């Protein structure tokens, strides 16, 4: 059964450094999402992506964040200058199409900013 | 703002006991509600959605619009049910993103 994959599983970085989190959604899916979960808190929506552009972003998704689908398979989340408070689990999800569809989640990338 | 509330952080029961994981949502039209489960060291996966009205692994959840609740129930808990359970709703907007509750850790004791 196809699955969403994410790399790396754990990323440790220094404050101020750039990080790129990678996701490979399920191949025939059309909608893509990034969520994050700070330790002990709820899973929060960051951004959604459809038809090669951002369709919605949350207040968390400021100018330090960007997303790309560079080659039709990968879906990346970049944080330009990481802050301590960016330490969290980042989940990618994808959906085939339309409403009422299950979001398929990747296993997550744990980002630790020192 | 739309909210999903799961009042219990931890629910500990003995094997064979009934389980009810509570979920309430802020009222807004016709909600689309889900239960996701995360077993230890595994990814979030869909357990149930209210539109399908199905039973998965013995779990059921009924949407109660009057009480704005979508509690998850199982009559007889099994040890393998131990996991983190998240209630979520789709926000119905352009992207239908999910809004999650804080999650309840279900621990089933032998």
PDB file of C-alpha atoms in Angstrom:
ATOM      1  CA  UNK A   1       0.000   0.000   0.000  1.00  0.00           C
ATOM      2  CA  UNK A   2       1.470   3.404  -0.938  1.00  0.00           C
ATOM      3  CA  UNK A   3       2.580   5.619   1.914  1.00  0.00           C
ATOM      4  CA  UNK A   4       3.720   9.185   2.442  1.00  0.00           C
ATOM      5  CA  UNK A   5       7.415   9.244   3.268  1.00  0.00           C
ATOM      6  CA  UNK A   6       9.435  11.931   5.037  1.00  0.00           C
ATOM      7  CA  UNK A   7      13.140  12.529   5.428  1.00  0.00           C
ATOM      8  CA  UNK A   8      15.029  12.906   7.617  1.00  0.00           C
ATOM      9  CA  UNK A   9      13.348  11.282  10.585  1.00  0.00           C
ATOM     10  CA  UNK A  10      15.291  13.541  12.942  1.00  0.00           C
ATOM     11  CA  UNK A  11      17.082  16.797  12.190  1.00  0.00           C
ATOM     12  CA  UNK A  12      19.220  18.673  14.690  1.00  0.00           C
ATOM     13  CA  UNK A  13      20.270  22.188  13.788  1.00  0.00           C
ATOM     14  CA  UNK A  14      21.669  25.327  15.318  1.00  0.00           C
ATOM     15  CA  UNK A  15      19.509  28.398  15.806  1.00  0.00           C
ATOM     16  CA  UNK A  16      19.659  30.625  12.750  1.00  0.00           C
ATOM     17  CA  UNK A  17      20.440  27.812  10.323  1.00  0.00           C
ATOM     18  CA  UNK A  18      18.283  26.876   7.368  1.00  0.00           C
ATOM     19  CA  UNK A  19      16.596  23.477   7.271  1.00  0.00           C
ATOM     20  CA  UNK A  20      14.720  21.673   4.530  1.00  0.00           C
ATOM     21  CA  UNK A  21      12.275  18.945   5.455  1.00  0.00           C
ATOM     22  CA  UNK A  22      11.343  16.573   2.656  1.00  0.00           C
ATOM     23  CA  UNK A  23       8.171  14.698   1.913  1.00  0.00           C
ATOM     24  CA  UNK A  24       7.158  12.370  -0.890  1.00  0.00           C
ATOM     25  CA  UNK A  25       3.354  12.309  -1.059  1.00  0.00           C
ATOM     26  CA  UNK A  26       1.390   9.424  -2.516  1.00  0.00           C
ATOM     27  CA  UNK A  27       1.792   9.645  -6.268  1.00  0.00           C
ATOM     28  CA  UNK A  28      -1.748  10.330  -7.503  1.00  0.00           C
ATOM     29  CA  UNK A  29      -2.630  12.748  -4.704  1.00  0.00           C
ATOM     30  CA  UNK A  30      -3.358  16.371  -5.480  1.00  0.00           C
ATOM     31  CA  UNK A  31      -3.524  18.224  -2.145  1.00  0.00           C
ATOM     32  CA  UNK A  32      -0.575  18.482   0.196  1.00  0.00           C
ATOM     33  CA  UNK A  33      -0.258  19.752   3.736  1.00  0.00           C
ATOM     34  CA  UNK A  34       2.317  20.459   6.410  1.00  0.00           C
ATOM     35  CA  UNK A  35       1.362  20.255  10.080  1.00  0.00           C
ATOM     36  CA  UNK A  36       3.520  20.561  13.146  1.00  0.00           C
ATOM     37  CA  UNK A  37       3.266  19.356  16.722  1.00  0.00           C
ATOM     38  CA  UNK A  38       5.274  21.004  19.463  1.00  0.00           C
ATOM     39  CA  UNK A  39       5.955  18.531  22.267  1.00  0.00           C
ATOM     40  CA  UNK A  40       2.924  18.201  24.498  1.00  0.00           C
ATOM     41  CA  UNK A  41       0.713  20.341  22.276  1.00  0.00           C
ATOM     42  CA  UNK A  42      -1.815  19.696  19.548  1.00  0.00           C
ATOM     43  CA  UNK A  43      -1.131  19.036  15.892  1.00  0.00           C
ATOM     44  CA  UNK A  44      -1.398  22.407  14.110  1.00  0.00           C
ATOM     45  CA  UNK A  45      -1.938  23.228  10.473  1.00  0.00           C
ATOM     46  CA  UNK A  46       0.861  25.137   8.775  1.00  0.00           C
ATOM     47  CA  UNK A  47       0.160  25.261   5.059  1.00  0.00           C
ATOM     48  CA  UNK A  48      -1.697  23.595   2.228  1.00  0.00           C
ATOM     49  CA  UNK A  49      -0.559  23.298  -1.375  1.00  0.00           C
ATOM     50  CA  UNK A  50      -2.548  22.594  -4.511  1.00  0.00           C
ATOM     51  CA  UNK A  51      -1.865  23.005  -8.202  1.00  0.00           C
ATOM     52  CA  UNK A  52       1.695  24.150  -7.515  1.00  0.00           C
ATOM     53  CA  UNK A  53       0.807  26.987  -5.224  1.00  0.00           C
ATOM     54  CA  UNK A  54      -0.041  27.676  -1.609  1.00  0.00           C
ATOM     55  CA  UNK A  55      -3.799  27.477  -1.140  1.00  0.00           C
ATOM     56  CA  UNK A  56      -3.889  28.387   2.542  1.00  0.00           C
ATOM     57  CA  UNK A  57      -1.412  29.158   5.302  1.00  0.00           C
ATOM     58  CA  UNK A  58      -1.731  29.653   9.021  1.00  0.00           C
ATOM     59  CA  UNK A  59      -0.435  32.503  11.168  1.00  0.00           C
ATOM     60  CA  UNK A  60       2.489  30.289  12.120  1.00  0.00           C
ATOM     61  CA  UNK A  61       3.619  30.133   8.482  1.00  0.00           C
ATOM     62  CA  UNK A  62       5.464  33.445   8.352  1.00  0.00           C
ATOM     63  CA  UNK A  63       8.157  34.694   5.978  1.00  0.00           C
ATOM     64  CA  UNK A  64      10.676  32.276   7.454  1.00  0.00           C
ATOM     65  CA  UNK A  65       8.747  29.353   5.995  1.00  0.00           C
ATOM     66  CA  UNK A  66       8.372  28.313   2.382  1.00  0.00           C
ATOM     67  CA  UNK A  67       7.147  25.245   0.520  1.00  0.00           C
ATOM     68  CA  UNK A  68       8.024  23.841  -2.858  1.00  0.00           C
ATOM     69  CA  UNK A  69       7.186  20.942  -5.092  1.00  0.00           C
ATOM     70  CA  UNK A  70      10.311  21.098  -7.190  1.00  0.00           C
ATOM     71  CA  UNK A  71      10.025  17.983  -9.304  1.00  0.00           C
ATOM     72  CA  UNK A  72       6.467  16.698  -9.207  1.00  0.00           C
ATOM     73  CA  UNK A  73       7.172  14.170  -6.490  1.00  0.00           C
ATOM     74  CA  UNK A  74       8.961  15.832  -3.571  1.00  0.00           C
ATOM     75  CA  UNK A  75       7.190  18.380  -1.372  1.00  0.00           C
ATOM     76  CA  UNK A  76       9.557  20.383   0.795  1.00  0.00           C
ATOM     77  CA  UNK A  77       9.211  22.689   3.777  1.00  0.00           C
ATOM     78  CA  UNK A  78      12.034  25.160   4.259  1.00  0.00           C
ATOM     79  CA  UNK A  79      12.682  27.179   7.376  1.00  0.00           C
ATOM     80  CA  UNK A  80      15.136  29.927   6.506  1.00  0.00           C
ATOM     81  CA  UNK A  81      16.468  30.880   9.916  1.00  0.00           C
ATOM     82  CA  UNK A  82      15.417  28.468  12.606  1.00  0.00           C
ATOM     83  CA  UNK A  83      14.400  29.575  16.076  1.00  0.00           C
ATOM     84  CA  UNK A  84      14.307  27.563  19.276  1.00  0.00           C
ATOM     85  CA  UNK A  85      10.515  27.568  19.138  1.00  0.00           C
ATOM     86  CA  UNK A  86      10.572  25.820  15.755  1.00  0.00           C
ATOM     87  CA  UNK A  87      11.537  22.611  17.561  1.00  0.00           C
ATOM     88  CA  UNK A  88       8.643  20.286  16.856  1.00  0.00           C
ATOM     89  CA  UNK A  89       7.471  17.238  14.957  1.00  0.00           C
ATOM     90  CA  UNK A  90       6.600  18.162  11.383  1.00  0.00           C
ATOM     91  CA  UNK A  91       4.072  16.046   9.525  1.00  0.00           C
ATOM     92  CA  UNK A  92       3.377  16.004   5.824  1.00  0.00           C
ATOM     93  CA  UNK A  93      -0.016  14.805   4.575  1.00  0.00           C
ATOM     94  CA  UNK A  94      -1.631  14.278   1.203  1.00  0.00           C
ATOM     95  CA  UNK A  95      -5.157  13.771  -0.085  1.00  0.00           C
ATOM     96  CA  UNK A  96      -6.344  12.328  -3.398  1.00  0.00           C
ATOM     97  CA  UNK A  97      -8.860  15.030  -4.190  1.00  0.00           C
ATOM     98  CA  UNK A  98     -11.969  16.770  -2.982  1.00  0.00           C
ATOM     99  CA  UNK A  99     -13.749  16.780   0.302  1.00  0.00           C
ATOM    100  CA  UNK A 100     -14.476  13.953   2.668  1.00  0.00           C
ATOM    101  CA  UNK A 101     -11.216  12.251   1.873  1.00  0.00           C
ATOM    102  CA  UNK A 102      -8.833  10.830   4.392  1.00  0.00           C
ATOM    103  CA  UNK A 103      -5.583  12.727   4.837  1.00  0.00           C
ATOM    104  CA  UNK A 104      -2.659  10.314   4.655  1.00  0.00           C
ATOM    105  CA  UNK A 105       0.147  11.291   6.994  1.00  0.00           C
ATOM    106  CA  UNK A 106       3.858  10.719   6.803  1.00  0.00           C
ATOM    107  CA  UNK A 107       5.799   9.437   9.809  1.00  0.00           C
ATOM    108  CA  UNK A 108       7.044  12.926  10.659  1.00  0.00           C
ATOM    109  CA  UNK A 109      10.390  14.664  11.028  1.00  0.00           C
ATOM    110  CA  UNK A 110      11.502  15.627  14.495  1.00  0.00           C
ATOM    111  CA  UNK A 111      13.264  18.993  14.298  1.00  0.00           C
ATOM    112  CA  UNK A 112      15.452  20.000  17.216  1.00  0.00           C
ATOM    113  CA  UNK A 113      16.833  23.535  17.221  1.00  0.00           C
ATOM    114  CA  UNK A 114      19.697  24.125  19.645  1.00  0.00           C
TER     115      UNK A 114
ATOM    116  CA  UNK B   1     -12.366  30.017  15.630  1.00  0.00           C
ATOM    117  CA  UNK B   2     -13.254  26.394  15.212  1.00  0.00           C
ATOM    118  CA  UNK B   3     -12.119  24.211  18.087  1.00  0.00           C
ATOM    119  CA  UNK B   4     -11.911  20.558  18.960  1.00  0.00           C
ATOM    120  CA  UNK B   5     -11.714  19.677  22.634  1.00  0.00           C
ATOM    121  CA  UNK B   6     -10.524  16.435  24.132  1.00  0.00           C
ATOM    122  CA  UNK B   7     -10.800  16.908  27.883  1.00  0.00           C
ATOM    123  CA  UNK B   8      -8.783  13.876  28.957  1.00  0.00           C
ATOM    124  CA  UNK B   9      -5.018  13.733  28.403  1.00  0.00           C
ATOM    125  CA  UNK B  10      -4.857  10.177  29.718  1.00  0.00           C
ATOM    126  CA  UNK B  11      -7.402   7.418  30.019  1.00  0.00           C
ATOM    127  CA  UNK B  12      -6.302   4.241  31.749  1.00  0.00           C
ATOM    128  CA  UNK B  13      -8.555   1.180  31.703  1.00  0.00           C
ATOM    129  CA  UNK B  14      -8.213  -2.547  32.257  1.00  0.00           C
ATOM    130  CA  UNK B  15      -8.424  -5.042  29.429  1.00  0.00           C
ATOM    131  CA  UNK B  16     -12.045  -5.922  28.742  1.00  0.00           C
ATOM    132  CA  UNK B  17     -13.409  -2.687  30.202  1.00  0.00           C
ATOM    133  CA  UNK B  18     -15.477  -0.278  28.115  1.00  0.00           C
ATOM    134  CA  UNK B  19     -13.755   2.753  26.681  1.00  0.00           C
ATOM    135  CA  UNK B  20     -15.111   6.181  25.872  1.00  0.00           C
ATOM    136  CA  UNK B  21     -12.798   8.883  24.570  1.00  0.00           C
ATOM    137  CA  UNK B  22     -14.510  12.237  24.644  1.00  0.00           C
ATOM    138  CA  UNK B  23     -14.483  14.814  21.874  1.00  0.00           C
ATOM    139  CA  UNK B  24     -16.452  18.029  21.599  1.00  0.00           C
ATOM    140  CA  UNK B  25     -16.351  20.523  18.778  1.00  0.00           C
ATOM    141  CA  UNK B  26     -17.368  24.128  18.382  1.00  0.00           C
ATOM    142  CA  UNK B  27     -20.582  24.372  16.444  1.00  0.00           C
ATOM    143  CA  UNK B  28     -20.350  25.432  12.849  1.00  0.00           C
ATOM    144  CA  UNK B  29     -22.750  24.099  10.247  1.00  0.00           C
ATOM    145  CA  UNK B  30     -22.297  20.462   9.295  1.00  0.00           C
ATOM    146  CA  UNK B  31     -18.977  19.317  10.659  1.00  0.00           C
ATOM    147  CA  UNK B  32     -16.848  16.654   9.069  1.00  0.00           C
ATOM    148  CA  UNK B  33     -15.282  14.739  11.946  1.00  0.00           C
ATOM    149  CA  UNK B  34     -12.564  12.139  12.224  1.00  0.00           C
ATOM    150  CA  UNK B  35     -10.721  10.053  14.759  1.00  0.00           C
ATOM    151  CA  UNK B  36      -7.040   9.504  14.058  1.00  0.00           C
ATOM    152  CA  UNK B  37      -4.872   7.070  16.007  1.00  0.00           C
ATOM    153  CA  UNK B  38      -1.128   7.007  16.541  1.00  0.00           C
ATOM    154  CA  UNK B  39       0.345   3.769  17.845  1.00  0.00           C
ATOM    155  CA  UNK B  40       3.770   3.854  19.427  1.00  0.00           C
ATOM    156  CA  UNK B  41       6.432   4.862  16.889  1.00  0.00           C
ATOM    157  CA  UNK B  42       3.945   4.845  14.030  1.00  0.00           C
ATOM    158  CA  UNK B  43       2.332   7.542  11.918  1.00  0.00           C
ATOM    159  CA  UNK B  44      -1.053   9.150  12.386  1.00  0.00           C
ATOM    160  CA  UNK B  45      -3.660   7.007  10.679  1.00  0.00           C
ATOM    161  CA  UNK B  46      -7.362   7.389  10.190  1.00  0.00           C
ATOM    162  CA  UNK B  47      -9.480   5.270  12.491  1.00  0.00           C
ATOM    163  CA  UNK B  48     -12.993   6.537  11.784  1.00  0.00           C
ATOM    164  CA  UNK B  49     -14.884   9.304  10.058  1.00  0.00           C
ATOM    165  CA  UNK B  50     -18.439  10.166  10.880  1.00  0.00           C
ATOM    166  CA  UNK B  51     -19.724  10.168   7.312  1.00  0.00           C
ATOM    167  CA  UNK B  52     -18.942   6.492   6.861  1.00  0.00           C
ATOM    168  CA  UNK B  53     -20.645   5.396  10.073  1.00  0.00           C
ATOM    169  CA  UNK B  54     -18.511   2.273  10.228  1.00  0.00           C
ATOM    170  CA  UNK B  55     -16.915   0.316  13.033  1.00  0.00           C
ATOM    171  CA  UNK B  56     -13.154  -0.163  12.873  1.00  0.00           C
ATOM    172  CA  UNK B  57     -11.329  -2.477  15.292  1.00  0.00           C
ATOM    173  CA  UNK B  58     -14.493  -2.511  17.392  1.00  0.00           C
ATOM    174  CA  UNK B  59     -14.551   1.283  17.760  1.00  0.00           C
ATOM    175  CA  UNK B  60     -17.579   3.390  16.927  1.00  0.00           C
ATOM    176  CA  UNK B  61     -18.263   7.108  17.112  1.00  0.00           C
ATOM    177  CA  UNK B  62     -21.597   8.827  16.811  1.00  0.00           C
ATOM    178  CA  UNK B  63     -22.029  12.445  15.921  1.00  0.00           C
ATOM    179  CA  UNK B  64     -24.355  14.165  18.395  1.00  0.00           C
ATOM    180  CA  UNK B  65     -25.155  17.571  16.980  1.00  0.00           C
ATOM    181  CA  UNK B  66     -27.210  18.565  20.006  1.00  0.00           C
ATOM    182  CA  UNK B  67     -24.242  18.053  22.333  1.00  0.00           C
ATOM    183  CA  UNK B  68     -21.662  18.907  19.638  1.00  0.00           C
ATOM    184  CA  UNK B  69     -19.852  15.692  20.499  1.00  0.00           C
ATOM    185  CA  UNK B  70     -18.187  12.867  18.631  1.00  0.00           C
ATOM    186  CA  UNK B  71     -17.122  10.481  21.375  1.00  0.00           C
ATOM    187  CA  UNK B  72     -15.182   7.340  20.486  1.00  0.00           C
ATOM    188  CA  UNK B  73     -16.377   4.131  22.114  1.00  0.00           C
ATOM    189  CA  UNK B  74     -15.402   0.507  22.360  1.00  0.00           C
ATOM    190  CA  UNK B  75     -17.243  -1.991  24.545  1.00  0.00           C
ATOM    191  CA  UNK B  76     -14.238  -4.146  25.449  1.00  0.00           C
ATOM    192  CA  UNK B  77     -10.743  -2.647  25.398  1.00  0.00           C
ATOM    193  CA  UNK B  78      -7.769  -4.700  24.234  1.00  0.00           C
ATOM    194  CA  UNK B  79      -4.116  -4.132  25.130  1.00  0.00           C
ATOM    195  CA  UNK B  80      -3.333  -3.426  21.483  1.00  0.00           C
ATOM    196  CA  UNK B  81      -5.704  -0.455  21.618  1.00  0.00           C
ATOM    197  CA  UNK B  82      -3.140   1.440  23.688  1.00  0.00           C
ATOM    198  CA  UNK B  83      -2.252   4.495  21.623  1.00  0.00           C
ATOM    199  CA  UNK B  84      -2.725   8.233  21.240  1.00  0.00           C
ATOM    200  CA  UNK B  85      -6.146   9.132  19.867  1.00  0.00           C
ATOM    201  CA  UNK B  86      -6.833  12.452  18.158  1.00  0.00           C
ATOM    202  CA  UNK B  87     -10.215  13.852  17.319  1.00  0.00           C
ATOM    203  CA  UNK B  88     -10.183  16.192  14.323  1.00  0.00           C
ATOM    204  CA  UNK B  89     -12.552  18.136  12.170  1.00  0.00           C
ATOM    205  CA  UNK B  90     -12.165  19.385   8.634  1.00  0.00           C
ATOM    206  CA  UNK B  91     -12.635  23.117   8.607  1.00  0.00           C
ATOM    207  CA  UNK B  92     -14.764  23.113   5.470  1.00  0.00           C
ATOM    208  CA  UNK B  93     -12.798  25.941   3.919  1.00  0.00           C
ATOM    209  CA  UNK B  94     -10.997  26.051   0.615  1.00  0.00           C
ATOM    210  CA  UNK B  95      -8.417  23.487   1.644  1.00  0.00           C
ATOM    211  CA  UNK B  96     -10.433  21.475   4.148  1.00  0.00           C
ATOM    212  CA  UNK B  97      -7.495  21.421   6.534  1.00  0.00           C
ATOM    213  CA  UNK B  98      -7.790  19.438   9.739  1.00  0.00           C
ATOM    214  CA  UNK B  99      -8.201  21.004  13.163  1.00  0.00           C
ATOM    215  CA  UNK B 100      -7.031  18.635  15.862  1.00  0.00           C
ATOM    216  CA  UNK B 101      -7.793  18.185  19.493  1.00  0.00           C
ATOM    217  CA  UNK B 102      -4.947  17.788  21.962  1.00  0.00           C
ATOM    218  CA  UNK B 103      -5.245  14.024  21.972  1.00  0.00           C
ATOM    219  CA  UNK B 104      -5.973  11.397  24.599  1.00  0.00           C
ATOM    220  CA  UNK B 105      -3.506   8.699  25.507  1.00  0.00           C
ATOM    221  CA  UNK B 106      -5.356   5.442  26.024  1.00  0.00           C
ATOM    222  CA  UNK B 107      -3.511   2.966  28.212  1.00  0.00           C
ATOM    223  CA  UNK B 108      -5.062  -0.487  28.447  1.00  0.00           C
ATOM    224  CA  UNK B 109      -3.718  -2.426  31.407  1.00  0.00           C
ATOM    225  CA  UNK B 110      -3.571  -6.239  31.345  1.00  0.00           C
TER     226      UNK B 110
END
